[in-house]
Every structure is written in C-alpha cells, then in structure tokens.
Amino acid sequence: MTSPPNNGQDTRPGPEPAAITVQNVSLSFDEHQVLEDVSLSVSPGEFVGFVGPNGAGKTTLLRAISGALEPTTGSIEIGGTNVHDVSSRESSRLVAAVPQDTSLSFSFPVRDVVEMGRHPHRSRFSPPTADDRLAVEDALERTRTAELADRPIDEISGGQRQRVVLARAVAQETPVLLLDEPTASLDINHQVETLELVRELVDDGRTVVAAIHDLDLAARYCDRLVMLAGGTLHADGSPSDVLTSETLAEAFRANATITPNPVTGTPTVTALPDRQATDVDAGSGRTDGGDGSTTLTVHVVGTGTTAAGVLARLDVDDLSVSIGPVPGDGIAAEAARNLGVECLEADPFDAPSSTVRSQLEQRVGAADVTVAADVTIGPGAGRRHVLETIEDADPLVVVHRRSAHERIVGDDRSEQRRKRYESCRGRAHEATVESTLEAVRAALERRQESDGVDRRVDPDSEAGE
C-alpha cells in the first residue's frame, strides 16, 4: 500500500471517552477459579494499572474486559454497553488490546499491520477510506513508527514491533485501550518511551488499563492502581495507597519498603530478603529483661538515598533502629517515617542545638552498632559534630556510595578532616548498602567477643576491690 499524502493535521474528533464497569465478575477454567467476585470501575480518561504477583488474574481480567473471555458470572460494560452482549466487531469499536506477545507470523509491511486496526470500522472487502488513511498516519506519527512504515514487520527489533502493535491499537480509535505487560520485553529507554506515549493518549481522553509488572513504573505513570492477588481484588487506590509494605507482604509475600523517588516523588519499591531468614534475628545481644527477647540497637548517621537504603536493609526483627540528624523534608526522614524508625531531625548545615547534640551523643553511645551512611564531611557546626560523634562510635560500620571527593567538602581544613575520617574508616567494618545487614552482624559479633574478654577480666578486678 502506498503512503497517502498528509496535507495537514488530523482534525477529526477522537473517540468519545468511556468508562469501564466491572461488576461481580468471576471466571473459571473447568474447576480452576481464576477470578472471584471482582468489581471495579475506571473513569473516562483514567490510566489504571493492574499489579499483583504472577497468576493473580491480571491478564485474565484484561481479556474479560476486551470481550475475549466471557465471565462465569457478573458483567462488564464499556460506556454502558455490555461487551459480551454485542458482536466482536462492535466490541472492537469500544476496546483495543495490545497483547504481551507481539510476535507476528507474517511478513507484512508495518503500515499494513497498523491498518489492520481499522477493520472494525469497515466492511470486510471494502477499501480503506480517507478516514482510515488519516487514522493510520496519525497512529504511525504518534507512536514514532512512521520511518518504519515500509519495512517488513519481521525485520524490525522487538522494541520497534511493540510500538507497531501499539500503533495498530491506536489506529483502531477506540475509547478504551488495554495493554498486557507493555514494557516486559523492553529496555529501560523503550519502557519509558512506551508509557510516555500511553500517558499522552490518556491526556487526550483515552481510558487505559494496563497490567504492569514493574511496580515503580506503574506508580510513576498510572493514576490509580488495582492490586490483584489470588484472583480477587486486594487493593484499589492511588499508587501511594496501594503500594505499602503491608499490601506487598500480603499480596506478594514480600518484605519490601516504600520510599519516594527523589526525582519523580512517586513511590519506589525496594524488596528485601525475608525477615525470617536474616542472621541478625538469631544473634545474641542485650535483653530487655521482660520476656527475655533480644533488642539490638543501631543508630544511622547520614542523609539522602544511601541512608534511606540502609534503613530499608535494617528493617528486620530484633533490631531497634534510629537515624539522625537528618533534614525533616529529606528522603532519609521520609524512609524513617515509612518504616517507623525513630528520627532525629535537624538541618545538617545549621549549628546543632544542645538538645540535638545531647540526643545524638546519647543514641550513638547507647547503640550496639553505629552506621555511617555516606556521611558528608565538611565545614559547618552540624557536620563537625557528626564527625566528632563518629570518632566516638564503637563498633562502626561505614557505607559508601559516593567517592571521597564528593563526600569531603573542601576548605583550608579539609585535609585534616579527611585524615580524621579515614582514621574512623580504618577501624570500621566497610559495607555496601546491600551488605549493610551482614556488616552490622559482623560488628555485633566482634563486640560480643570483646565483651566476653572483658567479662573474664572484670571479676578478678572486682575481687581485688
């Protein structure tokens, strides 16, 4: 097929926005229940992400909404029309679907593939109309695939093919668009590009529902998330309401912490090892004297994403963690609030108050282990006090992500401060963010060994008194 002349912008009105209503939907395959009593609604022009573990029913629910699968019980309406009460051609004018598997078994040119999206709008053997040609060209332009239009579909990359299949759905000009794992096989650049395009369609009035495996991307681009687990609706709301440690533990059986992305501000999920598998839980330490349980205390000094990551790694049973001083509006303080960690808030650039100084000294002095997380060493009363406190900390774990050049702020005393910090580092356990928990355990074991030596000596000293 030859490319039609495009003498101007496509000024045709887009599809009328439509809502999706899923009412008490259950669906079974033989004896296997896949969906159970699922009810939800999607407003016109809303981008909703389906999230949940494998086998939760996300793809099945998408296929039911598209009309490809009929529920055992319940109903699904798009714009007030029950998609299972109309012909496949009519339902294809209401909803377009982009499957997870975009492989095609034929070698048609890309433009022909995109034009297939126009089939619901014309009779079987009729030639394409002017509207069809405009819709195809618009879809090629919007998905940035126009330069591929004359190439065979089986000679382009997987990422390009994903965009072509999306272009076919765009050309279908339906009020509702469904996508099943649209970023699963794409590199990070094409993932963002694809979801940016979907976001543009939503901004133009399309209603979009997508099953998205990447929780961070889902939180970044979706207006709302619906979490499925075991074929049931587990949570429904804004990304920050749905992506919580509690819901992830229940739905995914995952130990995870949620912190805001420092650039986008959207929730970021960090999955951690199972708490029950951690070695610290089995370690010995100070007991509270009540039920005999062990309480090990760790104080974290540092700010930013490194300190936030350290807090997430230390979110295990039998560790009592605190952090500070940190600015109250920073990511470390936000992570502390999300994790229920005690937080000493203060601006690190300002001179610390006597209360802050006293609390920091008390917490470090009482801690079984102190963790210095990418601490910035430089001028300013707050930073000087932090360095002094680290010098007194024992045992000490040091975690670095930045180079010394980035961490040590220069002035005429920077070399002296660097030597003081390197002295601390020389006696410390060094760790990455990912190995913080293991380093804390090693520091605790060393401290316990030292305490054991002290206890063997102390009785003789006391007897002499």
mmCIF file of C-alpha atoms in Angstrom, residues 76-415:
data_model
loop_
_atom_site.group_PDB
_atom_site.id
_atom_site.type_symbol
_atom_site.label_atom_id
_atom_site.label_comp_id
_atom_site.label_asym_id
_atom_site.label_seq_id
_atom_site.Cartn_x
_atom_site.Cartn_y
_atom_site.Cartn_z
ATOM 1 C CA ILE A 76 -18.515 -5.899 32.105
ATOM 2 C CA GLU A 77 -19.666 -2.679 30.456
ATOM 3 C CA ILE A 78 -17.797 -0.081 28.419
ATOM 4 C CA GLY A 79 -19.630 3.185 28.022
ATOM 5 C CA GLY A 80 -22.803 1.467 29.224
ATOM 6 C CA THR A 81 -22.574 -1.373 26.664
ATOM 7 C CA ASN A 82 -22.091 -4.929 27.871
ATOM 8 C CA VAL A 83 -19.133 -6.122 25.786
ATOM 9 C CA HIS A 84 -20.400 -9.713 25.869
ATOM 10 C CA ASP A 85 -23.847 -8.831 24.517
ATOM 11 C CA VAL A 86 -22.568 -7.384 21.219
ATOM 12 C CA SER A 87 -20.712 -8.730 18.195
ATOM 13 C CA SER A 88 -16.918 -8.914 18.163
ATOM 14 C CA ARG A 89 -16.857 -6.154 15.530
ATOM 15 C CA GLU A 90 -18.916 -3.871 17.748
ATOM 16 C CA SER A 91 -16.853 -4.631 20.852
ATOM 17 C CA SER A 92 -13.708 -3.940 18.791
ATOM 18 C CA ARG A 93 -15.005 -0.414 18.234
ATOM 19 C CA LEU A 94 -15.157 0.008 22.012
ATOM 20 C CA VAL A 95 -11.872 -1.523 23.140
ATOM 21 C CA ALA A 96 -8.457 -2.199 21.591
ATOM 22 C CA ALA A 97 -5.961 -4.596 23.168
ATOM 23 C CA VAL A 98 -2.165 -4.846 22.982
ATOM 24 C CA PRO A 99 -1.101 -8.376 23.994
ATOM 25 C CA GLN A 100 2.075 -9.242 25.846
ATOM 26 C CA ASP A 101 3.312 -11.380 22.948
ATOM 27 C CA THR A 102 3.703 -9.068 19.957
ATOM 28 C CA SER A 103 5.333 -11.615 17.637
ATOM 29 C CA LEU A 104 3.636 -11.923 14.234
ATOM 30 C CA SER A 105 3.831 -14.907 11.881
ATOM 31 C CA PHE A 106 3.677 -12.959 8.637
ATOM 32 C CA SER A 107 5.914 -10.519 6.800
ATOM 33 C CA PHE A 108 3.540 -7.648 6.021
ATOM 34 C CA PRO A 109 4.836 -4.077 5.850
ATOM 35 C CA VAL A 110 4.449 -2.115 9.071
ATOM 36 C CA ARG A 111 1.829 0.197 7.526
ATOM 37 C CA ASP A 112 -0.343 -2.808 6.608
ATOM 38 C CA VAL A 113 -0.107 -4.107 10.176
ATOM 39 C CA VAL A 114 -1.202 -0.749 11.563
ATOM 40 C CA GLU A 115 -4.047 -0.579 9.032
ATOM 41 C CA MET A 116 -5.433 -3.833 10.453
ATOM 42 C CA GLY A 117 -6.622 -1.728 13.361
ATOM 43 C CA ARG A 118 -9.184 -0.177 11.006
ATOM 44 C CA HIS A 119 -11.002 -3.456 10.233
ATOM 45 C CA PRO A 120 -13.785 -2.914 12.824
ATOM 46 C CA HIS A 121 -14.680 0.348 11.075
ATOM 47 C CA ARG A 122 -15.292 -1.001 7.573
ATOM 48 C CA SER A 123 -16.864 -3.964 5.848
ATOM 49 C CA ARG A 124 -14.753 -6.996 5.106
ATOM 50 C CA PHE A 125 -13.783 -6.297 1.487
ATOM 51 C CA SER A 126 -14.141 -2.518 1.314
ATOM 52 C CA PRO A 127 -11.026 -0.456 0.523
ATOM 53 C CA PRO A 128 -9.609 1.969 3.112
ATOM 54 C CA THR A 129 -11.372 5.303 3.295
ATOM 55 C CA ALA A 130 -9.846 8.732 3.760
ATOM 56 C CA ASP A 131 -10.604 8.442 7.484
ATOM 57 C CA ASP A 132 -8.812 5.093 7.596
ATOM 58 C CA ARG A 133 -5.720 6.547 5.961
ATOM 59 C CA LEU A 134 -5.700 9.538 8.303
ATOM 60 C CA ALA A 135 -6.063 7.263 11.334
ATOM 61 C CA VAL A 136 -3.159 5.075 10.189
ATOM 62 C CA GLU A 137 -0.860 8.024 9.512
ATOM 63 C CA ASP A 138 -1.765 9.590 12.840
ATOM 64 C CA ALA A 139 -1.037 6.318 14.662
ATOM 65 C CA LEU A 140 2.330 5.969 12.919
ATOM 66 C CA GLU A 141 3.270 9.516 13.865
ATOM 67 C CA ARG A 142 2.082 9.252 17.464
ATOM 68 C CA THR A 143 3.985 6.028 18.080
ATOM 69 C CA ARG A 144 7.078 7.315 16.266
ATOM 70 C CA THR A 145 6.985 4.432 13.794
ATOM 71 C CA ALA A 146 6.421 6.406 10.578
ATOM 72 C CA GLU A 147 10.016 5.783 9.486
ATOM 73 C CA LEU A 148 9.330 2.033 9.729
ATOM 74 C CA ALA A 149 6.141 2.137 7.654
ATOM 75 C CA ASP A 150 7.521 0.364 4.575
ATOM 76 C CA ARG A 151 9.686 -2.185 6.395
ATOM 77 C CA PRO A 152 8.524 -5.798 6.890
ATOM 78 C CA ILE A 153 7.260 -6.392 10.417
ATOM 79 C CA ASP A 154 9.554 -9.416 10.877
ATOM 80 C CA GLU A 155 12.685 -7.377 10.131
ATOM 81 C CA ILE A 156 12.415 -4.836 12.944
ATOM 82 C CA SER A 157 13.504 -5.102 16.573
ATOM 83 C CA GLY A 158 11.316 -6.285 19.435
ATOM 84 C CA GLY A 159 11.030 -2.777 20.831
ATOM 85 C CA GLN A 160 10.026 -1.403 17.432
ATOM 86 C CA ARG A 161 7.494 -4.210 16.976
ATOM 87 C CA GLN A 162 5.960 -3.339 20.357
ATOM 88 C CA ARG A 163 5.403 0.225 19.139
ATOM 89 C CA VAL A 164 3.918 -1.007 15.848
ATOM 90 C CA VAL A 165 1.380 -3.207 17.650
ATOM 91 C CA LEU A 166 0.552 -0.237 19.869
ATOM 92 C CA ALA A 167 0.135 1.864 16.711
ATOM 93 C CA ARG A 168 -2.350 -0.713 15.404
ATOM 94 C CA ALA A 169 -4.376 -0.302 18.602
ATOM 95 C CA VAL A 170 -4.176 3.500 18.348
ATOM 96 C CA ALA A 171 -5.425 3.339 14.741
ATOM 97 C CA GLN A 172 -8.411 1.338 15.975
ATOM 98 C CA GLU A 173 -9.617 4.604 17.585
ATOM 99 C CA THR A 174 -11.451 3.045 20.500
ATOM 100 C CA PRO A 175 -12.333 4.901 23.695
ATOM 101 C CA VAL A 176 -10.667 2.158 25.766
ATOM 102 C CA LEU A 177 -7.158 0.748 25.377
ATOM 103 C CA LEU A 178 -5.928 -2.386 27.193
ATOM 104 C CA LEU A 179 -2.260 -3.315 27.464
ATOM 105 C CA ASP A 180 -0.840 -6.556 28.860
ATOM 106 C CA GLU A 181 2.691 -6.047 30.213
ATOM 107 C CA PRO A 182 3.548 -3.361 27.628
ATOM 108 C CA THR A 183 7.104 -2.922 28.950
ATOM 109 C CA ALA A 184 8.007 -6.528 29.805
ATOM 110 C CA SER A 185 10.466 -7.156 26.958
ATOM 111 C CA LEU A 186 11.757 -3.608 26.501
ATOM 112 C CA ASP A 187 14.938 -1.924 27.666
ATOM 113 C CA ILE A 188 14.545 0.972 30.086
ATOM 114 C CA ASN A 189 14.593 3.651 27.386
ATOM 115 C CA HIS A 190 11.794 1.998 25.405
ATOM 116 C CA GLN A 191 9.845 1.296 28.604
ATOM 117 C CA VAL A 192 9.727 4.989 29.414
ATOM 118 C CA GLU A 193 9.031 5.916 25.783
ATOM 119 C CA THR A 194 6.091 3.490 25.608
ATOM 120 C CA LEU A 195 4.492 4.663 28.841
ATOM 121 C CA GLU A 196 5.028 8.315 27.926
ATOM 122 C CA LEU A 197 3.069 7.619 24.745
ATOM 123 C CA VAL A 198 0.313 5.881 26.706
ATOM 124 C CA ARG A 199 0.208 8.853 29.045
ATOM 125 C CA GLU A 200 -0.290 11.156 26.022
ATOM 126 C CA LEU A 201 -3.251 9.039 24.906
ATOM 127 C CA VAL A 202 -4.757 9.286 28.379
ATOM 128 C CA ASP A 203 -4.282 13.043 28.383
ATOM 129 C CA ASP A 204 -6.214 13.103 25.094
ATOM 130 C CA GLY A 205 -9.169 11.349 26.736
ATOM 131 C CA ARG A 206 -8.496 7.636 26.224
ATOM 132 C CA THR A 207 -9.322 5.281 29.066
ATOM 133 C CA VAL A 208 -6.361 2.952 29.588
ATOM 134 C CA VAL A 209 -5.931 -0.172 31.688
ATOM 135 C CA ALA A 210 -2.564 -1.937 31.726
ATOM 136 C CA ALA A 211 -1.141 -4.925 33.551
ATOM 137 C CA ILE A 212 2.312 -3.742 34.604
ATOM 138 C CA HIS A 213 4.950 -5.950 36.205
ATOM 139 C CA ASP A 214 7.300 -3.107 37.192
ATOM 140 C CA LEU A 215 5.782 -1.535 40.313
ATOM 141 C CA ASP A 216 7.960 1.581 40.127
ATOM 142 C CA LEU A 217 6.848 2.320 36.553
ATOM 143 C CA ALA A 218 3.239 1.603 37.472
ATOM 144 C CA ALA A 219 3.446 4.096 40.331
ATOM 145 C CA ARG A 220 5.088 6.679 38.103
ATOM 146 C CA TYR A 221 2.629 6.628 35.211
ATOM 147 C CA CYS A 222 -0.727 5.342 36.462
ATOM 148 C CA ASP A 223 -3.420 7.500 38.030
ATOM 149 C CA ARG A 224 -4.613 4.539 40.062
ATOM 150 C CA LEU A 225 -3.522 1.004 40.845
ATOM 151 C CA VAL A 226 -5.643 -2.096 41.306
ATOM 152 C CA MET A 227 -3.806 -4.909 43.094
ATOM 153 C CA LEU A 228 -4.975 -8.447 42.388
ATOM 154 C CA ALA A 229 -3.971 -11.483 44.423
ATOM 155 C CA GLY A 230 -5.354 -14.984 44.184
ATOM 156 C CA GLY A 231 -7.980 -13.891 41.671
ATOM 157 C CA THR A 232 -9.500 -11.304 43.996
ATOM 158 C CA LEU A 233 -9.220 -7.535 44.241
ATOM 159 C CA HIS A 234 -6.771 -6.951 47.081
ATOM 160 C CA ALA A 235 -6.335 -3.149 46.991
ATOM 161 C CA ASP A 236 -7.586 -0.233 44.903
ATOM 162 C CA GLY A 237 -6.456 3.379 45.105
ATOM 163 C CA SER A 238 -3.669 5.829 44.396
ATOM 164 C CA PRO A 239 -0.158 4.365 43.966
ATOM 165 C CA SER A 240 0.869 5.588 47.421
ATOM 166 C CA ASP A 241 -2.221 3.984 48.980
ATOM 167 C CA VAL A 242 -1.813 0.643 47.210
ATOM 168 C CA LEU A 243 1.967 0.218 47.348
ATOM 169 C CA THR A 244 2.576 -0.180 51.061
ATOM 170 C CA SER A 245 4.743 -2.619 52.974
ATOM 171 C CA GLU A 246 1.594 -4.254 54.325
ATOM 172 C CA THR A 247 -0.157 -4.806 50.978
ATOM 173 C CA LEU A 248 3.033 -6.080 49.341
ATOM 174 C CA ALA A 249 3.583 -8.501 52.214
ATOM 175 C CA GLU A 250 0.017 -9.783 51.889
ATOM 176 C CA ALA A 251 -0.192 -9.977 48.081
ATOM 177 C CA PHE A 252 3.402 -10.822 47.106
ATOM 178 C CA ARG A 253 4.542 -12.308 50.435
ATOM 179 C CA ALA A 254 7.446 -9.899 50.098
ATOM 180 C CA ASN A 255 9.441 -7.961 52.653
ATOM 181 C CA ALA A 256 9.588 -4.554 50.985
ATOM 182 C CA THR A 257 9.917 -0.930 51.915
ATOM 183 C CA ILE A 258 8.469 2.029 50.052
ATOM 184 C CA THR A 259 10.290 5.342 49.676
ATOM 185 C CA PRO A 260 9.589 8.335 47.423
ATOM 186 C CA ASN A 261 11.662 8.591 44.269
ATOM 187 C CA PRO A 262 13.955 11.614 44.761
ATOM 188 C CA VAL A 263 13.309 12.813 41.181
ATOM 189 C CA THR A 264 9.656 11.951 40.445
ATOM 190 C CA GLY A 265 8.326 11.858 44.006
ATOM 191 C CA THR A 266 6.394 8.674 43.192
ATOM 192 C CA PRO A 267 6.653 5.521 45.334
ATOM 193 C CA THR A 268 9.691 3.308 44.816
ATOM 194 C CA VAL A 269 9.586 -0.299 45.993
ATOM 195 C CA THR A 270 12.707 -1.928 47.430
ATOM 196 C CA ALA A 271 12.344 -5.661 48.014
ATOM 197 C CA LEU A 272 14.429 -7.078 50.846
ATOM 198 C CA PRO A 273 15.315 -10.586 51.993
ATOM 199 C CA ASP A 274 12.698 -12.408 54.037
ATOM 200 C CA ARG A 275 12.907 -11.196 57.618
ATOM 201 C CA GLN A 276 12.707 -14.742 58.915
ATOM 202 C CA ALA A 277 15.858 -15.635 57.000
ATOM 203 C CA THR A 278 18.094 -12.930 58.466
ATOM 204 C CA ASP A 279 21.041 -13.881 60.617
ATOM 205 C CA VAL A 280 20.645 -10.924 62.966
ATOM 206 C CA ASP A 281 17.410 -12.373 64.322
ATOM 207 C CA ALA A 282 19.321 -15.329 65.711
ATOM 208 C CA GLY A 283 22.140 -13.248 67.177
ATOM 209 C CA SER A 284 22.651 -12.587 70.850
ATOM 210 C CA GLY A 285 22.662 -9.165 72.412
ATOM 211 C CA ARG A 286 21.230 -7.115 75.229
ATOM 212 C CA THR A 287 17.926 -8.363 76.618
ATOM 213 C CA ASP A 288 15.138 -6.158 77.783
ATOM 214 C CA GLY A 289 14.633 -8.091 80.990
ATOM 215 C CA GLY A 290 10.942 -8.540 80.253
ATOM 216 C CA ASP A 291 10.248 -11.548 78.094
ATOM 217 C CA GLY A 292 13.903 -12.321 77.522
ATOM 218 C CA SER A 293 13.803 -11.229 73.879
ATOM 219 C CA THR A 294 16.891 -9.685 72.332
ATOM 220 C CA THR A 295 16.947 -5.995 71.454
ATOM 221 C CA LEU A 296 19.900 -4.819 69.397
ATOM 222 C CA THR A 297 20.172 -1.094 68.748
ATOM 223 C CA VAL A 298 21.624 0.533 65.655
ATOM 224 C CA HIS A 299 21.959 4.262 65.025
ATOM 225 C CA VAL A 300 22.433 5.507 61.460
ATOM 226 C CA VAL A 301 24.273 8.745 60.742
ATOM 227 C CA GLY A 302 23.874 10.095 57.209
ATOM 228 C CA THR A 303 21.335 11.525 54.795
ATOM 229 C CA GLY A 304 19.996 11.017 51.291
ATOM 230 C CA THR A 305 19.311 7.862 49.323
ATOM 231 C CA THR A 306 22.193 5.913 50.872
ATOM 232 C CA ALA A 307 20.843 6.411 54.394
ATOM 233 C CA ALA A 308 17.330 5.556 53.169
ATOM 234 C CA GLY A 309 18.640 2.351 51.602
ATOM 235 C CA VAL A 310 20.472 1.443 54.811
ATOM 236 C CA LEU A 311 17.251 1.879 56.809
ATOM 237 C CA ALA A 312 15.451 -0.418 54.398
ATOM 238 C CA ARG A 313 18.137 -3.090 54.789
ATOM 239 C CA LEU A 314 17.982 -2.857 58.572
ATOM 240 C CA ASP A 315 14.196 -3.244 58.671
ATOM 241 C CA VAL A 316 14.324 -6.656 60.354
ATOM 242 C CA ASP A 317 13.017 -8.150 63.571
ATOM 243 C CA ASP A 318 15.104 -7.727 66.740
ATOM 244 C CA LEU A 319 16.819 -4.551 65.539
ATOM 245 C CA SER A 320 15.843 -1.231 67.065
ATOM 246 C CA VAL A 321 16.999 1.396 64.578
ATOM 247 C CA SER A 322 17.231 5.178 64.804
ATOM 248 C CA ILE A 323 18.651 7.809 62.459
ATOM 249 C CA GLY A 324 19.814 11.382 62.622
ATOM 250 C CA PRO A 325 20.390 14.157 62.395
ATOM 251 C CA VAL A 326 18.586 14.437 59.049
ATOM 252 C CA PRO A 327 16.513 17.223 57.443
ATOM 253 C CA GLY A 328 12.818 16.605 58.039
ATOM 254 C CA ASP A 329 11.915 17.019 54.360
ATOM 255 C CA GLY A 330 14.608 14.673 53.041
ATOM 256 C CA ILE A 331 14.304 11.164 51.644
ATOM 257 C CA ALA A 332 16.002 9.618 54.693
ATOM 258 C CA ALA A 333 13.432 11.158 57.046
ATOM 259 C CA GLU A 334 10.622 10.019 54.739
ATOM 260 C CA ALA A 335 12.014 6.490 54.714
ATOM 261 C CA ALA A 336 12.261 6.582 58.514
ATOM 262 C CA ARG A 337 8.616 7.610 58.810
ATOM 263 C CA ASN A 338 7.518 4.862 56.421
ATOM 264 C CA LEU A 339 9.474 2.260 58.372
ATOM 265 C CA GLY A 340 8.543 3.506 61.831
ATOM 266 C CA VAL A 341 12.168 4.361 62.651
ATOM 267 C CA GLU A 342 12.993 6.935 65.326
ATOM 268 C CA CYS A 343 14.288 10.042 63.585
ATOM 269 C CA LEU A 344 16.326 12.931 64.978
ATOM 270 C CA GLU A 345 15.504 15.838 62.675
ATOM 271 C CA ALA A 346 17.834 18.806 62.226
ATOM 272 C CA ASP A 347 19.366 20.750 59.375
ATOM 273 C CA PRO A 348 22.911 19.383 58.953
ATOM 274 C CA PHE A 349 24.140 22.814 57.840
ATOM 275 C CA ASP A 350 22.936 24.636 60.954
ATOM 276 C CA ALA A 351 24.653 24.670 64.315
ATOM 277 C CA PRO A 352 23.037 21.839 66.302
ATOM 278 C CA SER A 353 21.077 22.819 69.366
ATOM 279 C CA SER A 354 22.161 21.494 72.729
ATOM 280 C CA THR A 355 19.179 19.129 72.596
ATOM 281 C CA VAL A 356 20.209 17.702 69.221
ATOM 282 C CA ARG A 357 23.829 17.314 70.355
ATOM 283 C CA SER A 358 22.761 15.568 73.532
ATOM 284 C CA GLN A 359 20.314 13.234 71.766
ATOM 285 C CA LEU A 360 22.850 12.285 69.092
ATOM 286 C CA GLU A 361 25.530 11.544 71.669
ATOM 287 C CA GLN A 362 23.084 9.502 73.738
ATOM 288 C CA ARG A 363 21.874 7.447 70.782
ATOM 289 C CA VAL A 364 25.353 6.696 69.480
ATOM 290 C CA GLY A 365 26.587 5.943 72.998
ATOM 291 C CA ALA A 366 23.718 3.535 73.633
ATOM 292 C CA ALA A 367 23.838 1.859 70.213
ATOM 293 C CA ASP A 368 25.266 -1.621 69.788
ATOM 294 C CA VAL A 369 26.418 -0.502 66.332
ATOM 295 C CA THR A 370 26.638 2.875 64.593
ATOM 296 C CA VAL A 371 26.349 3.044 60.793
ATOM 297 C CA ALA A 372 27.883 5.999 58.932
ATOM 298 C CA ALA A 373 25.947 6.110 55.650
ATOM 299 C CA ASP A 374 27.749 8.179 53.011
ATOM 300 C CA VAL A 375 28.381 10.925 55.570
ATOM 301 C CA THR A 376 29.386 14.321 54.174
ATOM 302 C CA ILE A 377 32.450 15.692 55.956
ATOM 303 C CA GLY A 378 32.973 19.432 55.736
ATOM 304 C CA PRO A 379 32.709 22.842 57.358
ATOM 305 C CA GLY A 380 29.715 23.771 59.460
ATOM 306 C CA ALA A 381 28.946 23.091 63.095
ATOM 307 C CA GLY A 382 26.495 20.300 62.264
ATOM 308 C CA ARG A 383 28.963 18.371 60.125
ATOM 309 C CA ARG A 384 31.781 18.894 62.640
ATOM 310 C CA HIS A 385 29.635 17.444 65.401
ATOM 311 C CA VAL A 386 28.724 14.442 63.242
ATOM 312 C CA LEU A 387 32.435 13.749 62.640
ATOM 313 C CA GLU A 388 33.170 14.033 66.358
ATOM 314 C CA THR A 389 30.342 11.611 67.108
ATOM 315 C CA ILE A 390 31.567 9.083 64.546
ATOM 316 C CA GLU A 391 35.023 9.230 66.116
ATOM 317 C CA ASP A 392 33.478 8.144 69.433
ATOM 318 C CA ALA A 393 31.327 5.379 67.904
ATOM 319 C CA ASP A 394 32.345 1.781 68.502
ATOM 320 C CA PRO A 395 31.728 -0.516 66.736
ATOM 321 C CA LEU A 396 31.284 1.396 63.492
ATOM 322 C CA VAL A 397 30.028 0.334 60.057
ATOM 323 C CA VAL A 398 30.846 2.623 57.121
ATOM 324 C CA VAL A 399 28.701 2.563 53.961
ATOM 325 C CA HIS A 400 29.829 4.438 50.847
ATOM 326 C CA ARG A 401 28.191 5.136 47.510
ATOM 327 C CA ARG A 402 29.919 8.411 46.712
ATOM 328 C CA SER A 403 33.636 8.928 46.222
ATOM 329 C CA ALA A 404 35.738 10.672 48.886
ATOM 330 C CA HIS A 405 35.937 13.701 46.580
ATOM 331 C CA GLU A 406 32.134 14.007 46.649
ATOM 332 C CA ARG A 407 31.772 13.351 50.365
ATOM 333 C CA ILE A 408 34.530 15.560 51.763
ATOM 334 C CA VAL A 409 33.738 19.224 51.206
ATOM 335 C CA GLY A 410 36.874 21.324 50.849
ATOM 336 C CA ASP A 411 38.198 24.290 52.756
ATOM 337 C CA ASP A 412 41.528 25.004 54.425
ATOM 338 C CA ARG A 413 40.866 22.244 56.994
ATOM 339 C CA SER A 414 39.538 19.610 54.627
ATOM 340 C CA GLU A 415 42.755 17.574 54.676
#
